[in-house]
């Protein structure tokens, strides 16, 4: 099992550009999550999904969109990137109970 | 609503000394509690979890934590620090019965181990 994988690992964007981050899991987990990690802030939940075709907002959803068209994939989109979105993004997944399993992260810089 | 407070953003210990990382939580319903570790440039890895069974929970790498309801605490300890324990540690809480099982994280404690 690969567990949770994230693509890409690094990305540099210019202000106003768009991009999509891909998260994939091969554990047949129902729940998937997108977080951002900033120094001294811990992890903050952006959006999450409780199953294929469903998404919901987390703590800091503004400027991001998500889609869960397939159970194993959870996409995070930035429509018009801003410097404030410079961060490390983590995807996680879990079954209905139990711990979340995290991907290795995507480091995004917006210039 | 739930929240987590980790006391001390940075803790330094000598190799071989006791490690104590503090976590206090608030939750309106009985919680599940977790400690995760993050090594540099990596994702988060579960150290241990409390899910209402034994209040003293043992995890990987010699770490353990004790759930104290009266103190709303879930402090992480290890009797003897090793250089490889240097990392950032996150405490997190989620609530039983919450449909989304959202985790709320503390801001993290960076552990340094001095040779």
mmCIF file with all atom_site columns, C-alpha atoms in Angstrom:
data_model
loop_
_atom_site.group_PDB
_atom_site.id
_atom_site.type_symbol
_atom_site.label_atom_id
_atom_site.label_alt_id
_atom_site.label_comp_id
_atom_site.label_asym_id
_atom_site.label_entity_id
_atom_site.label_seq_id
_atom_site.pdbx_PDB_ins_code
_atom_site.Cartn_x
_atom_site.Cartn_y
_atom_site.Cartn_z
_atom_site.occupancy
_atom_site.B_iso_or_equiv
_atom_site.pdbx_formal_charge
_atom_site.auth_seq_id
_atom_site.auth_comp_id
_atom_site.auth_asym_id
_atom_site.auth_atom_id
_atom_site.pdbx_PDB_model_num
ATOM 1   C CA . UNK A 1 1   ? 0.000   0.000  0.000   1.00 0.00 ? 1   UNK A CA 1
ATOM 2   C CA . UNK A 1 2   ? 1.222   3.465  -0.877  1.00 0.00 ? 2   UNK A CA 1
ATOM 3   C CA . UNK A 1 3   ? -1.012  4.999  1.805   1.00 0.00 ? 3   UNK A CA 1
ATOM 4   C CA . UNK A 1 4   ? -1.719  8.692  1.160   1.00 0.00 ? 4   UNK A CA 1
ATOM 5   C CA . UNK A 1 5   ? 0.153   10.341 -1.695  1.00 0.00 ? 5   UNK A CA 1
ATOM 6   C CA . UNK A 1 6   ? 0.192   13.982 -2.747  1.00 0.00 ? 6   UNK A CA 1
ATOM 7   C CA . UNK A 1 7   ? 1.073   15.563 -6.070  1.00 0.00 ? 7   UNK A CA 1
ATOM 8   C CA . UNK A 1 8   ? 3.077   17.740 -6.577  1.00 0.00 ? 8   UNK A CA 1
ATOM 9   C CA . UNK A 1 9   ? 5.624   17.908 -3.748  1.00 0.00 ? 9   UNK A CA 1
ATOM 10  C CA . UNK A 1 10  ? 6.659   21.482 -4.503  1.00 0.00 ? 10  UNK A CA 1
ATOM 11  C CA . UNK A 1 11  ? 5.158   24.294 -6.537  1.00 0.00 ? 11  UNK A CA 1
ATOM 12  C CA . UNK A 1 12  ? 5.831   27.980 -7.105  1.00 0.00 ? 12  UNK A CA 1
ATOM 13  C CA . UNK A 1 13  ? 2.997   30.138 -8.420  1.00 0.00 ? 13  UNK A CA 1
ATOM 14  C CA . UNK A 1 14  ? 2.616   33.770 -9.326  1.00 0.00 ? 14  UNK A CA 1
ATOM 15  C CA . UNK A 1 15  ? -0.188  35.783 -7.780  1.00 0.00 ? 15  UNK A CA 1
ATOM 16  C CA . UNK A 1 16  ? -3.408  35.171 -9.669  1.00 0.00 ? 16  UNK A CA 1
ATOM 17  C CA . UNK A 1 17  ? -2.437  31.818 -11.136 1.00 0.00 ? 17  UNK A CA 1
ATOM 18  C CA . UNK A 1 18  ? -4.510  28.719 -10.477 1.00 0.00 ? 18  UNK A CA 1
ATOM 19  C CA . UNK A 1 19  ? -3.533  25.186 -9.629  1.00 0.00 ? 19  UNK A CA 1
ATOM 20  C CA . UNK A 1 20  ? -4.871  21.873 -8.371  1.00 0.00 ? 20  UNK A CA 1
ATOM 21  C CA . UNK A 1 21  ? -3.314  19.684 -5.709  1.00 0.00 ? 21  UNK A CA 1
ATOM 22  C CA . UNK A 1 22  ? -4.080  15.981 -5.921  1.00 0.00 ? 22  UNK A CA 1
ATOM 23  C CA . UNK A 1 23  ? -4.442  13.640 -2.976  1.00 0.00 ? 23  UNK A CA 1
ATOM 24  C CA . UNK A 1 24  ? -4.829  9.908  -3.492  1.00 0.00 ? 24  UNK A CA 1
ATOM 25  C CA . UNK A 1 25  ? -5.323  7.099  -0.976  1.00 0.00 ? 25  UNK A CA 1
ATOM 26  C CA . UNK A 1 26  ? -5.415  3.362  -1.526  1.00 0.00 ? 26  UNK A CA 1
ATOM 27  C CA . UNK A 1 27  ? -6.871  2.350  1.851   1.00 0.00 ? 27  UNK A CA 1
ATOM 28  C CA . UNK A 1 28  ? -10.545 2.594  0.862   1.00 0.00 ? 28  UNK A CA 1
ATOM 29  C CA . UNK A 1 29  ? -11.082 5.358  3.423   1.00 0.00 ? 29  UNK A CA 1
ATOM 30  C CA . UNK A 1 30  ? -14.362 7.225  3.500   1.00 0.00 ? 30  UNK A CA 1
ATOM 31  C CA . UNK A 1 31  ? -13.136 10.475 5.018   1.00 0.00 ? 31  UNK A CA 1
ATOM 32  C CA . UNK A 1 32  ? -10.570 12.772 3.439   1.00 0.00 ? 32  UNK A CA 1
ATOM 33  C CA . UNK A 1 33  ? -9.212  16.123 4.593   1.00 0.00 ? 33  UNK A CA 1
ATOM 34  C CA . UNK A 1 34  ? -7.113  19.036 3.392   1.00 0.00 ? 34  UNK A CA 1
ATOM 35  C CA . UNK A 1 35  ? -5.080  21.045 5.904   1.00 0.00 ? 35  UNK A CA 1
ATOM 36  C CA . UNK A 1 36  ? -2.634  23.884 5.690   1.00 0.00 ? 36  UNK A CA 1
ATOM 37  C CA . UNK A 1 37  ? 0.307   24.206 8.043   1.00 0.00 ? 37  UNK A CA 1
ATOM 38  C CA . UNK A 1 38  ? 1.868   27.561 8.836   1.00 0.00 ? 38  UNK A CA 1
ATOM 39  C CA . UNK A 1 39  ? 4.633   28.241 11.383  1.00 0.00 ? 39  UNK A CA 1
ATOM 40  C CA . UNK A 1 40  ? 3.236   28.543 14.908  1.00 0.00 ? 40  UNK A CA 1
ATOM 41  C CA . UNK A 1 41  ? -0.323  27.852 13.751  1.00 0.00 ? 41  UNK A CA 1
ATOM 42  C CA . UNK A 1 42  ? -0.516  24.073 13.846  1.00 0.00 ? 42  UNK A CA 1
ATOM 43  C CA . UNK A 1 43  ? -2.685  22.470 11.183  1.00 0.00 ? 43  UNK A CA 1
ATOM 44  C CA . UNK A 1 44  ? -5.873  24.168 10.099  1.00 0.00 ? 44  UNK A CA 1
ATOM 45  C CA . UNK A 1 45  ? -8.636  22.367 8.253   1.00 0.00 ? 45  UNK A CA 1
ATOM 46  C CA . UNK A 1 46  ? -9.491  23.792 4.835   1.00 0.00 ? 46  UNK A CA 1
ATOM 47  C CA . UNK A 1 47  ? -12.132 21.387 3.491   1.00 0.00 ? 47  UNK A CA 1
ATOM 48  C CA . UNK A 1 48  ? -13.097 17.809 4.093   1.00 0.00 ? 48  UNK A CA 1
ATOM 49  C CA . UNK A 1 49  ? -15.185 15.025 2.584   1.00 0.00 ? 49  UNK A CA 1
ATOM 50  C CA . UNK A 1 50  ? -17.187 12.306 4.295   1.00 0.00 ? 50  UNK A CA 1
ATOM 51  C CA . UNK A 1 51  ? -17.623 10.271 1.134   1.00 0.00 ? 51  UNK A CA 1
ATOM 52  C CA . UNK A 1 52  ? -17.519 10.217 -2.639  1.00 0.00 ? 52  UNK A CA 1
ATOM 53  C CA . UNK A 1 53  ? -19.368 13.186 -4.093  1.00 0.00 ? 53  UNK A CA 1
ATOM 54  C CA . UNK A 1 54  ? -19.588 15.116 -0.803  1.00 0.00 ? 54  UNK A CA 1
ATOM 55  C CA . UNK A 1 55  ? -17.493 18.004 0.479   1.00 0.00 ? 55  UNK A CA 1
ATOM 56  C CA . UNK A 1 56  ? -17.742 20.485 3.338   1.00 0.00 ? 56  UNK A CA 1
ATOM 57  C CA . UNK A 1 57  ? -15.968 23.588 4.581   1.00 0.00 ? 57  UNK A CA 1
ATOM 58  C CA . UNK A 1 58  ? -13.490 23.535 7.401   1.00 0.00 ? 58  UNK A CA 1
ATOM 59  C CA . UNK A 1 59  ? -11.948 26.326 9.428   1.00 0.00 ? 59  UNK A CA 1
ATOM 60  C CA . UNK A 1 60  ? -10.199 28.248 6.614   1.00 0.00 ? 60  UNK A CA 1
ATOM 61  C CA . UNK A 1 61  ? -12.010 27.523 3.307   1.00 0.00 ? 61  UNK A CA 1
ATOM 62  C CA . UNK A 1 62  ? -11.823 30.935 1.617   1.00 0.00 ? 62  UNK A CA 1
ATOM 63  C CA . UNK A 1 63  ? -9.897  30.939 -1.667  1.00 0.00 ? 63  UNK A CA 1
ATOM 64  C CA . UNK A 1 64  ? -10.012 27.149 -2.038  1.00 0.00 ? 64  UNK A CA 1
ATOM 65  C CA . UNK A 1 65  ? -12.336 24.673 -3.709  1.00 0.00 ? 65  UNK A CA 1
ATOM 66  C CA . UNK A 1 66  ? -12.390 20.886 -3.537  1.00 0.00 ? 66  UNK A CA 1
ATOM 67  C CA . UNK A 1 67  ? -13.859 17.921 -5.361  1.00 0.00 ? 67  UNK A CA 1
ATOM 68  C CA . UNK A 1 68  ? -14.257 14.244 -4.502  1.00 0.00 ? 68  UNK A CA 1
ATOM 69  C CA . UNK A 1 69  ? -15.399 12.622 -7.737  1.00 0.00 ? 69  UNK A CA 1
ATOM 70  C CA . UNK A 1 70  ? -13.772 9.305  -6.878  1.00 0.00 ? 70  UNK A CA 1
ATOM 71  C CA . UNK A 1 71  ? -13.528 7.772  -3.430  1.00 0.00 ? 71  UNK A CA 1
ATOM 72  C CA . UNK A 1 72  ? -9.756  7.477  -3.592  1.00 0.00 ? 72  UNK A CA 1
ATOM 73  C CA . UNK A 1 73  ? -9.044  11.038 -4.763  1.00 0.00 ? 73  UNK A CA 1
ATOM 74  C CA . UNK A 1 74  ? -9.535  14.437 -3.156  1.00 0.00 ? 74  UNK A CA 1
ATOM 75  C CA . UNK A 1 75  ? -8.558  17.518 -5.157  1.00 0.00 ? 75  UNK A CA 1
ATOM 76  C CA . UNK A 1 76  ? -7.787  20.951 -3.733  1.00 0.00 ? 76  UNK A CA 1
ATOM 77  C CA . UNK A 1 77  ? -8.014  23.893 -6.108  1.00 0.00 ? 77  UNK A CA 1
ATOM 78  C CA . UNK A 1 78  ? -6.728  27.427 -5.837  1.00 0.00 ? 78  UNK A CA 1
ATOM 79  C CA . UNK A 1 79  ? -8.637  29.597 -8.297  1.00 0.00 ? 79  UNK A CA 1
ATOM 80  C CA . UNK A 1 80  ? -6.533  32.757 -8.000  1.00 0.00 ? 80  UNK A CA 1
ATOM 81  C CA . UNK A 1 81  ? -3.486  32.256 -5.819  1.00 0.00 ? 81  UNK A CA 1
ATOM 82  C CA . UNK A 1 82  ? -2.475  34.898 -3.286  1.00 0.00 ? 82  UNK A CA 1
ATOM 83  C CA . UNK A 1 83  ? 0.760   35.254 -1.266  1.00 0.00 ? 83  UNK A CA 1
ATOM 84  C CA . UNK A 1 84  ? -1.275  34.472 1.881   1.00 0.00 ? 84  UNK A CA 1
ATOM 85  C CA . UNK A 1 85  ? -1.759  30.970 0.491   1.00 0.00 ? 85  UNK A CA 1
ATOM 86  C CA . UNK A 1 86  ? 1.951   30.242 0.721   1.00 0.00 ? 86  UNK A CA 1
ATOM 87  C CA . UNK A 1 87  ? 1.968   27.253 3.020   1.00 0.00 ? 87  UNK A CA 1
ATOM 88  C CA . UNK A 1 88  ? 2.523   23.529 3.342   1.00 0.00 ? 88  UNK A CA 1
ATOM 89  C CA . UNK A 1 89  ? -0.601  21.574 2.452   1.00 0.00 ? 89  UNK A CA 1
ATOM 90  C CA . UNK A 1 90  ? -1.359  18.174 3.905   1.00 0.00 ? 90  UNK A CA 1
ATOM 91  C CA . UNK A 1 91  ? -3.966  15.671 2.893   1.00 0.00 ? 91  UNK A CA 1
ATOM 92  C CA . UNK A 1 92  ? -5.265  13.032 5.288   1.00 0.00 ? 92  UNK A CA 1
ATOM 93  C CA . UNK A 1 93  ? -7.733  10.176 5.198   1.00 0.00 ? 93  UNK A CA 1
ATOM 94  C CA . UNK A 1 94  ? -9.460  7.854  7.657   1.00 0.00 ? 94  UNK A CA 1
ATOM 95  C CA . UNK A 1 95  ? -12.159 5.273  8.085   1.00 0.00 ? 95  UNK A CA 1
ATOM 96  C CA . UNK A 1 96  ? -15.303 6.229  9.975   1.00 0.00 ? 96  UNK A CA 1
ATOM 97  C CA . UNK A 1 97  ? -13.432 5.897  13.278  1.00 0.00 ? 97  UNK A CA 1
ATOM 98  C CA . UNK A 1 98  ? -9.769  5.855  14.194  1.00 0.00 ? 98  UNK A CA 1
ATOM 99  C CA . UNK A 1 99  ? -6.836  8.028  13.380  1.00 0.00 ? 99  UNK A CA 1
ATOM 100 C CA . UNK A 1 100 ? -6.145  10.115 10.319  1.00 0.00 ? 100 UNK A CA 1
ATOM 101 C CA . UNK A 1 101 ? -3.330  9.054  8.001   1.00 0.00 ? 101 UNK A CA 1
ATOM 102 C CA . UNK A 1 102 ? -1.347  11.911 6.493   1.00 0.00 ? 102 UNK A CA 1
ATOM 103 C CA . UNK A 1 103 ? 0.366   12.412 3.178   1.00 0.00 ? 103 UNK A CA 1
ATOM 104 C CA . UNK A 1 104 ? 3.911   13.815 2.860   1.00 0.00 ? 104 UNK A CA 1
ATOM 105 C CA . UNK A 1 105 ? 2.757   17.347 2.072   1.00 0.00 ? 105 UNK A CA 1
ATOM 106 C CA . UNK A 1 106 ? 2.962   19.872 -0.765  1.00 0.00 ? 106 UNK A CA 1
ATOM 107 C CA . UNK A 1 107 ? 5.049   22.990 -0.265  1.00 0.00 ? 107 UNK A CA 1
ATOM 108 C CA . UNK A 1 108 ? 3.451   25.886 -2.151  1.00 0.00 ? 108 UNK A CA 1
ATOM 109 C CA . UNK A 1 109 ? 4.993   29.310 -2.611  1.00 0.00 ? 109 UNK A CA 1
ATOM 110 C CA . UNK A 1 110 ? 2.972   32.148 -4.129  1.00 0.00 ? 110 UNK A CA 1
ATOM 111 C CA . UNK A 1 111 ? 5.040   35.098 -5.325  1.00 0.00 ? 111 UNK A CA 1
ATOM 112 C CA . UNK B 2 1   ? -16.714 23.278 20.114  1.00 0.00 ? 1   UNK B CA 1
ATOM 113 C CA . UNK B 2 2   ? -13.346 21.813 20.916  1.00 0.00 ? 2   UNK B CA 1
ATOM 114 C CA . UNK B 2 3   ? -9.867  23.246 21.327  1.00 0.00 ? 3   UNK B CA 1
ATOM 115 C CA . UNK B 2 4   ? -6.342  22.209 22.242  1.00 0.00 ? 4   UNK B CA 1
ATOM 116 C CA . UNK B 2 5   ? -3.648  24.140 24.065  1.00 0.00 ? 5   UNK B CA 1
ATOM 117 C CA . UNK B 2 6   ? -0.061  22.992 24.005  1.00 0.00 ? 6   UNK B CA 1
ATOM 118 C CA . UNK B 2 7   ? 2.056   24.698 26.637  1.00 0.00 ? 7   UNK B CA 1
ATOM 119 C CA . UNK B 2 8   ? 5.433   25.649 25.280  1.00 0.00 ? 8   UNK B CA 1
ATOM 120 C CA . UNK B 2 9   ? 6.111   26.083 21.590  1.00 0.00 ? 9   UNK B CA 1
ATOM 121 C CA . UNK B 2 10  ? 9.685   24.899 22.114  1.00 0.00 ? 10  UNK B CA 1
ATOM 122 C CA . UNK B 2 11  ? 11.043  22.437 24.682  1.00 0.00 ? 11  UNK B CA 1
ATOM 123 C CA . UNK B 2 12  ? 14.701  21.468 25.084  1.00 0.00 ? 12  UNK B CA 1
ATOM 124 C CA . UNK B 2 13  ? 15.882  18.435 27.011  1.00 0.00 ? 13  UNK B CA 1
ATOM 125 C CA . UNK B 2 14  ? 19.209  16.704 27.444  1.00 0.00 ? 14  UNK B CA 1
ATOM 126 C CA . UNK B 2 15  ? 19.710  13.278 25.935  1.00 0.00 ? 15  UNK B CA 1
ATOM 127 C CA . UNK B 2 16  ? 18.600  10.712 28.530  1.00 0.00 ? 16  UNK B CA 1
ATOM 128 C CA . UNK B 2 17  ? 16.364  13.166 30.392  1.00 0.00 ? 17  UNK B CA 1
ATOM 129 C CA . UNK B 2 18  ? 12.611  12.958 30.850  1.00 0.00 ? 18  UNK B CA 1
ATOM 130 C CA . UNK B 2 19  ? 10.466  14.331 28.052  1.00 0.00 ? 19  UNK B CA 1
ATOM 131 C CA . UNK B 2 20  ? 7.208   16.031 29.100  1.00 0.00 ? 20  UNK B CA 1
ATOM 132 C CA . UNK B 2 21  ? 5.052   17.775 26.519  1.00 0.00 ? 21  UNK B CA 1
ATOM 133 C CA . UNK B 2 22  ? 1.868   19.324 27.839  1.00 0.00 ? 22  UNK B CA 1
ATOM 134 C CA . UNK B 2 23  ? -1.560  19.262 26.225  1.00 0.00 ? 23  UNK B CA 1
ATOM 135 C CA . UNK B 2 24  ? -4.848  20.537 27.603  1.00 0.00 ? 24  UNK B CA 1
ATOM 136 C CA . UNK B 2 25  ? -8.100  20.217 25.739  1.00 0.00 ? 25  UNK B CA 1
ATOM 137 C CA . UNK B 2 26  ? -11.638 21.433 25.889  1.00 0.00 ? 26  UNK B CA 1
ATOM 138 C CA . UNK B 2 27  ? -14.558 19.498 24.510  1.00 0.00 ? 27  UNK B CA 1
ATOM 139 C CA . UNK B 2 28  ? -18.265 19.579 25.199  1.00 0.00 ? 28  UNK B CA 1
ATOM 140 C CA . UNK B 2 29  ? -18.537 15.805 24.728  1.00 0.00 ? 29  UNK B CA 1
ATOM 141 C CA . UNK B 2 30  ? -16.206 12.910 25.634  1.00 0.00 ? 30  UNK B CA 1
ATOM 142 C CA . UNK B 2 31  ? -13.133 13.259 23.481  1.00 0.00 ? 31  UNK B CA 1
ATOM 143 C CA . UNK B 2 32  ? -10.787 11.138 21.484  1.00 0.00 ? 32  UNK B CA 1
ATOM 144 C CA . UNK B 2 33  ? -7.226  12.446 21.881  1.00 0.00 ? 33  UNK B CA 1
ATOM 145 C CA . UNK B 2 34  ? -4.164  11.982 19.732  1.00 0.00 ? 34  UNK B CA 1
ATOM 146 C CA . UNK B 2 35  ? -0.483  12.800 19.662  1.00 0.00 ? 35  UNK B CA 1
ATOM 147 C CA . UNK B 2 36  ? 1.211   13.097 16.296  1.00 0.00 ? 36  UNK B CA 1
ATOM 148 C CA . UNK B 2 37  ? 4.911   13.590 15.532  1.00 0.00 ? 37  UNK B CA 1
ATOM 149 C CA . UNK B 2 38  ? 6.325   15.440 12.539  1.00 0.00 ? 38  UNK B CA 1
ATOM 150 C CA . UNK B 2 39  ? 9.941   15.049 11.522  1.00 0.00 ? 39  UNK B CA 1
ATOM 151 C CA . UNK B 2 40  ? 11.469  17.771 9.333   1.00 0.00 ? 40  UNK B CA 1
ATOM 152 C CA . UNK B 2 41  ? 9.986   17.954 5.848   1.00 0.00 ? 41  UNK B CA 1
ATOM 153 C CA . UNK B 2 42  ? 7.666   15.028 6.487   1.00 0.00 ? 42  UNK B CA 1
ATOM 154 C CA . UNK B 2 43  ? 3.989   14.443 7.135   1.00 0.00 ? 43  UNK B CA 1
ATOM 155 C CA . UNK B 2 44  ? 2.428   13.664 10.493  1.00 0.00 ? 44  UNK B CA 1
ATOM 156 C CA . UNK B 2 45  ? 2.746   10.222 12.047  1.00 0.00 ? 45  UNK B CA 1
ATOM 157 C CA . UNK B 2 46  ? 0.521   8.940  14.826  1.00 0.00 ? 46  UNK B CA 1
ATOM 158 C CA . UNK B 2 47  ? 2.335   8.390  18.128  1.00 0.00 ? 47  UNK B CA 1
ATOM 159 C CA . UNK B 2 48  ? -0.607  7.271  20.244  1.00 0.00 ? 48  UNK B CA 1
ATOM 160 C CA . UNK B 2 49  ? -4.317  7.742  20.775  1.00 0.00 ? 49  UNK B CA 1
ATOM 161 C CA . UNK B 2 50  ? -6.895  7.709  23.574  1.00 0.00 ? 50  UNK B CA 1
ATOM 162 C CA . UNK B 2 51  ? -10.333 6.422  22.651  1.00 0.00 ? 51  UNK B CA 1
ATOM 163 C CA . UNK B 2 52  ? -11.954 5.892  26.077  1.00 0.00 ? 52  UNK B CA 1
ATOM 164 C CA . UNK B 2 53  ? -10.320 2.586  26.963  1.00 0.00 ? 53  UNK B CA 1
ATOM 165 C CA . UNK B 2 54  ? -7.315  2.661  29.334  1.00 0.00 ? 54  UNK B CA 1
ATOM 166 C CA . UNK B 2 55  ? -6.417  6.156  30.552  1.00 0.00 ? 55  UNK B CA 1
ATOM 167 C CA . UNK B 2 56  ? -2.683  5.430  30.277  1.00 0.00 ? 56  UNK B CA 1
ATOM 168 C CA . UNK B 2 57  ? -1.885  4.984  26.625  1.00 0.00 ? 57  UNK B CA 1
ATOM 169 C CA . UNK B 2 58  ? 1.367   3.591  25.293  1.00 0.00 ? 58  UNK B CA 1
ATOM 170 C CA . UNK B 2 59  ? 2.582   4.535  21.856  1.00 0.00 ? 59  UNK B CA 1
ATOM 171 C CA . UNK B 2 60  ? 5.484   4.027  19.544  1.00 0.00 ? 60  UNK B CA 1
ATOM 172 C CA . UNK B 2 61  ? 9.120   4.883  20.281  1.00 0.00 ? 61  UNK B CA 1
ATOM 173 C CA . UNK B 2 62  ? 8.652   4.594  24.056  1.00 0.00 ? 62  UNK B CA 1
ATOM 174 C CA . UNK B 2 63  ? 6.157   7.456  24.405  1.00 0.00 ? 63  UNK B CA 1
ATOM 175 C CA . UNK B 2 64  ? 3.071   7.332  26.578  1.00 0.00 ? 64  UNK B CA 1
ATOM 176 C CA . UNK B 2 65  ? 0.312   9.709  27.613  1.00 0.00 ? 65  UNK B CA 1
ATOM 177 C CA . UNK B 2 66  ? -2.217  9.779  30.406  1.00 0.00 ? 66  UNK B CA 1
ATOM 178 C CA . UNK B 2 67  ? -5.774  11.012 29.991  1.00 0.00 ? 67  UNK B CA 1
ATOM 179 C CA . UNK B 2 68  ? -6.876  12.986 33.056  1.00 0.00 ? 68  UNK B CA 1
ATOM 180 C CA . UNK B 2 69  ? -10.486 14.034 32.758  1.00 0.00 ? 69  UNK B CA 1
ATOM 181 C CA . UNK B 2 70  ? -10.463 16.143 35.925  1.00 0.00 ? 70  UNK B CA 1
ATOM 182 C CA . UNK B 2 71  ? -7.540  18.183 34.603  1.00 0.00 ? 71  UNK B CA 1
ATOM 183 C CA . UNK B 2 72  ? -8.646  18.036 30.928  1.00 0.00 ? 72  UNK B CA 1
ATOM 184 C CA . UNK B 2 73  ? -5.087  17.039 30.121  1.00 0.00 ? 73  UNK B CA 1
ATOM 185 C CA . UNK B 2 74  ? -3.327  14.527 27.900  1.00 0.00 ? 74  UNK B CA 1
ATOM 186 C CA . UNK B 2 75  ? 0.389   15.113 28.509  1.00 0.00 ? 75  UNK B CA 1
ATOM 187 C CA . UNK B 2 76  ? 2.986   13.166 26.530  1.00 0.00 ? 76  UNK B CA 1
ATOM 188 C CA . UNK B 2 77  ? 5.982   11.653 28.311  1.00 0.00 ? 77  UNK B CA 1
ATOM 189 C CA . UNK B 2 78  ? 9.046   9.565  27.595  1.00 0.00 ? 78  UNK B CA 1
ATOM 190 C CA . UNK B 2 79  ? 11.404  8.504  30.394  1.00 0.00 ? 79  UNK B CA 1
ATOM 191 C CA . UNK B 2 80  ? 14.639  8.995  28.474  1.00 0.00 ? 80  UNK B CA 1
ATOM 192 C CA . UNK B 2 81  ? 15.061  11.288 25.470  1.00 0.00 ? 81  UNK B CA 1
ATOM 193 C CA . UNK B 2 82  ? 16.963  10.132 22.434  1.00 0.00 ? 82  UNK B CA 1
ATOM 194 C CA . UNK B 2 83  ? 18.484  12.311 19.742  1.00 0.00 ? 83  UNK B CA 1
ATOM 195 C CA . UNK B 2 84  ? 16.056  10.804 17.244  1.00 0.00 ? 84  UNK B CA 1
ATOM 196 C CA . UNK B 2 85  ? 13.116  12.243 19.252  1.00 0.00 ? 85  UNK B CA 1
ATOM 197 C CA . UNK B 2 86  ? 13.906  15.747 17.992  1.00 0.00 ? 86  UNK B CA 1
ATOM 198 C CA . UNK B 2 87  ? 10.788  16.707 16.049  1.00 0.00 ? 87  UNK B CA 1
ATOM 199 C CA . UNK B 2 88  ? 7.585   18.700 16.330  1.00 0.00 ? 88  UNK B CA 1
ATOM 200 C CA . UNK B 2 89  ? 4.736   17.174 18.306  1.00 0.00 ? 89  UNK B CA 1
ATOM 201 C CA . UNK B 2 90  ? 1.061   17.936 17.877  1.00 0.00 ? 90  UNK B CA 1
ATOM 202 C CA . UNK B 2 91  ? -1.787  17.150 20.220  1.00 0.00 ? 91  UNK B CA 1
ATOM 203 C CA . UNK B 2 92  ? -5.230  16.828 18.647  1.00 0.00 ? 92  UNK B CA 1
ATOM 204 C CA . UNK B 2 93  ? -8.804  16.258 19.814  1.00 0.00 ? 93  UNK B CA 1
ATOM 205 C CA . UNK B 2 94  ? -11.921 14.990 18.147  1.00 0.00 ? 94  UNK B CA 1
ATOM 206 C CA . UNK B 2 95  ? -15.307 14.241 19.610  1.00 0.00 ? 95  UNK B CA 1
ATOM 207 C CA . UNK B 2 96  ? -17.140 10.964 19.725  1.00 0.00 ? 96  UNK B CA 1
ATOM 208 C CA . UNK B 2 97  ? -20.262 11.039 17.713  1.00 0.00 ? 97  UNK B CA 1
ATOM 209 C CA . UNK B 2 98  ? -19.209 13.973 15.594  1.00 0.00 ? 98  UNK B CA 1
ATOM 210 C CA . UNK B 2 99  ? -20.353 13.050 12.129  1.00 0.00 ? 99  UNK B CA 1
ATOM 211 C CA . UNK B 2 100 ? -17.335 14.465 10.430  1.00 0.00 ? 100 UNK B CA 1
ATOM 212 C CA . UNK B 2 101 ? -14.776 13.351 13.022  1.00 0.00 ? 101 UNK B CA 1
ATOM 213 C CA . UNK B 2 102 ? -12.867 16.582 12.595  1.00 0.00 ? 102 UNK B CA 1
ATOM 214 C CA . UNK B 2 103 ? -9.548  16.880 14.342  1.00 0.00 ? 103 UNK B CA 1
ATOM 215 C CA . UNK B 2 104 ? -8.611  20.094 16.088  1.00 0.00 ? 104 UNK B CA 1
ATOM 216 C CA . UNK B 2 105 ? -4.867  20.493 16.477  1.00 0.00 ? 105 UNK B CA 1
ATOM 217 C CA . UNK B 2 106 ? -2.772  22.379 18.952  1.00 0.00 ? 106 UNK B CA 1
ATOM 218 C CA . UNK B 2 107 ? -0.126  24.739 17.607  1.00 0.00 ? 107 UNK B CA 1
ATOM 219 C CA . UNK B 2 108 ? 2.631   22.221 18.177  1.00 0.00 ? 108 UNK B CA 1
ATOM 220 C CA . UNK B 2 109 ? 5.690   21.857 20.412  1.00 0.00 ? 109 UNK B CA 1
ATOM 221 C CA . UNK B 2 110 ? 9.123   21.603 18.876  1.00 0.00 ? 110 UNK B CA 1
ATOM 222 C CA . UNK B 2 111 ? 11.341  19.268 20.879  1.00 0.00 ? 111 UNK B CA 1
ATOM 223 C CA . UNK B 2 112 ? 15.093  19.716 20.801  1.00 0.00 ? 112 UNK B CA 1
ATOM 224 C CA . UNK B 2 113 ? 17.399  17.097 22.311  1.00 0.00 ? 113 UNK B CA 1
ATOM 225 C CA . UNK B 2 114 ? 20.791  18.296 23.501  1.00 0.00 ? 114 UNK B CA 1
ATOM 226 C CA . UNK B 2 115 ? 23.653  15.786 23.381  1.00 0.00 ? 115 UNK B CA 1
#
